[in-house]
Amino acid sequence: QSALTQPASVSGSPGQSITISCTGTSSDVGSYNLVSWYQRHPGKAPKLMINEVKKRPSGISNRFSGSKSGNTASLTISGLQAEDEADYYCCSYAGSSTWVFGGGTKLTVL
Amino acid sequence: QVQLQESGPGLVKPSGTLSLTCTVSGGSISNYYWSWIRQPPGKGLEWIGYVYYSGSTKYNSSLKSRLTISVDTSKNQFSLKLSSVTAADTAVYYCARHTDTTYDFDYWGQGTLVTVSS
């Protein structure tokens, strides 16, 4: 299992939209609609933001959305807010009861 | 609200065994899967393995030969043991819950740093 590929960093100004990509293979992202995204603030527990590619768990702002095309999944955050500044990780089910994560993306709100 | 808390030594000697426990509060350990996930310094997250409340397990193939994950339902805890550790096992270790419906990790602990050093 190889890690999913994410950009190391992205940035945007308040109110703007940003997109974080997550590229896997036909064995993980491309095979299953089971991509999830996690937000992690320093020293805090990771928080589930998106599951099953594009579903938002209860309580998650609709500013967060997910999508997938082929072997690449994406997380879009619209209307950026200062509180969105955090690390974001994608994760995909990889079959046979195993999971693979991305390397993480640091989002900076300018 | 379900809460998870990792505990265990923060320093382990090379060739020793890394042992961590995750205590689940605010909910039962039953009927869920419980995973360990780690993040080495400067690297991404790595899924280590899981234990079901019944005791069945699944491990990352890269760690399988050194890994034991177990559950104690009477204490609402599950544990990780990783043997023959090296500096490459230095990481923040997280425990997390997942379901077999959405295949995501819906609750996590805050993580605990374990350093392998003499």
PDB file of C-alpha atoms in Angstrom, chain A residues 1 3 34 36 38 40 43-48 50-52 89 91 93 95-104, chain B residues 35 37 39 43-47 50 58-61 92 94 98-99 101-111:
ATOM      1  CA  GLN A   1       0.000   0.000   0.000  1.00  0.00           C
ATOM      2  CA  ALA A   3       0.267   6.580   0.591  1.00  0.00           C
ATOM      3  CA  LEU A  34     -15.090   5.223   0.406  1.00  0.00           C
ATOM      4  CA  SER A  36     -12.962  10.323   3.761  1.00  0.00           C
ATOM      5  CA  TYR A  38     -10.117  14.701   8.181  1.00  0.00           C
ATOM      6  CA  ARG A  40      -6.662  18.322  12.352  1.00  0.00           C
ATOM      7  CA  GLY A  43      -2.766  19.260  19.389  1.00  0.00           C
ATOM      8  CA  LYS A  44      -6.331  18.230  18.654  1.00  0.00           C
ATOM      9  CA  ALA A  45      -7.900  14.972  17.600  1.00  0.00           C
ATOM     10  CA  PRO A  46      -8.548  14.624  13.866  1.00  0.00           C
ATOM     11  CA  LYS A  47     -12.138  15.399  12.919  1.00  0.00           C
ATOM     12  CA  LEU A  48     -14.134  13.635  10.218  1.00  0.00           C
ATOM     13  CA  ILE A  50     -16.385  14.161   4.649  1.00  0.00           C
ATOM     14  CA  ASN A  51     -17.135  10.472   4.216  1.00  0.00           C
ATOM     15  CA  GLU A  52     -18.114   8.259   1.308  1.00  0.00           C
ATOM     16  CA  TYR A  89      -5.851  14.328   5.397  1.00  0.00           C
ATOM     17  CA  CYS A  91      -8.148   8.417   3.462  1.00  0.00           C
ATOM     18  CA  TYR A  93     -10.540   2.126   1.861  1.00  0.00           C
ATOM     19  CA  GLY A  95      -9.918  -3.454   0.116  1.00  0.00           C
ATOM     20  CA  SER A  96      -9.436  -6.504   2.331  1.00  0.00           C
ATOM     21  CA  SER A  97     -10.226  -4.447   5.437  1.00  0.00           C
ATOM     22  CA  THR A  98      -7.288  -2.093   4.986  1.00  0.00           C
ATOM     23  CA  TRP A  99      -7.010   1.684   4.656  1.00  0.00           C
ATOM     24  CA  VAL A 100      -4.505   4.092   3.172  1.00  0.00           C
ATOM     25  CA  PHE A 101      -4.032   7.751   4.108  1.00  0.00           C
ATOM     26  CA  GLY A 102      -2.606  10.772   2.371  1.00  0.00           C
ATOM     27  CA  GLY A 103       0.483  12.659   3.417  1.00  0.00           C
ATOM     28  CA  GLY A 104      -1.555  15.641   4.562  1.00  0.00           C
TER      29      GLY A 104
ATOM     30  CA  SER B  35      -8.054   1.088  14.995  1.00  0.00           C
ATOM     31  CA  ILE B  37      -3.128   4.940  13.308  1.00  0.00           C
ATOM     32  CA  GLN B  39       2.122   9.603  12.096  1.00  0.00           C
ATOM     33  CA  LYS B  43       5.208  12.111   7.330  1.00  0.00           C
ATOM     34  CA  GLY B  44       1.585  11.279   6.686  1.00  0.00           C
ATOM     35  CA  LEU B  45      -0.807   9.078   8.571  1.00  0.00           C
ATOM     36  CA  GLU B  46      -0.438   5.289   8.463  1.00  0.00           C
ATOM     37  CA  TRP B  47      -3.185   2.843   9.373  1.00  0.00           C
ATOM     38  CA  TYR B  50      -7.840  -2.800  14.023  1.00  0.00           C
ATOM     39  CA  LYS B  58      -6.698  -7.099  10.884  1.00  0.00           C
ATOM     40  CA  TYR B  59      -3.193  -5.706  10.577  1.00  0.00           C
ATOM     41  CA  ASN B  60      -1.226  -3.621   8.095  1.00  0.00           C
ATOM     42  CA  SER B  61       0.888  -6.166   6.260  1.00  0.00           C
ATOM     43  CA  VAL B  92       2.344  10.107  17.223  1.00  0.00           C
ATOM     44  CA  TYR B  94      -3.762   7.683  17.511  1.00  0.00           C
ATOM     45  CA  HIS B  98     -14.653   3.019  12.617  1.00  0.00           C
ATOM     46  CA  THR B  99     -17.784   1.315  11.380  1.00  0.00           C
ATOM     47  CA  THR B 101     -20.972   0.815   7.050  1.00  0.00           C
ATOM     48  CA  THR B 102     -19.202   4.010   5.997  1.00  0.00           C
ATOM     49  CA  TYR B 103     -15.624   2.751   6.415  1.00  0.00           C
ATOM     50  CA  ASP B 104     -14.441   6.000   7.945  1.00  0.00           C
ATOM     51  CA  PHE B 105     -12.929   6.919  11.310  1.00  0.00           C
ATOM     52  CA  ASP B 106     -15.556   8.909  13.166  1.00  0.00           C
ATOM     53  CA  TYR B 107     -13.928   9.341  16.567  1.00  0.00           C
ATOM     54  CA  TRP B 108     -10.243   9.794  17.353  1.00  0.00           C
ATOM     55  CA  GLY B 109      -8.044  10.270  20.355  1.00  0.00           C
ATOM     56  CA  GLN B 110      -5.754  13.270  20.564  1.00  0.00           C
ATOM     57  CA  GLY B 111      -2.714  11.134  19.953  1.00  0.00           C
TER      58      GLY B 111
END
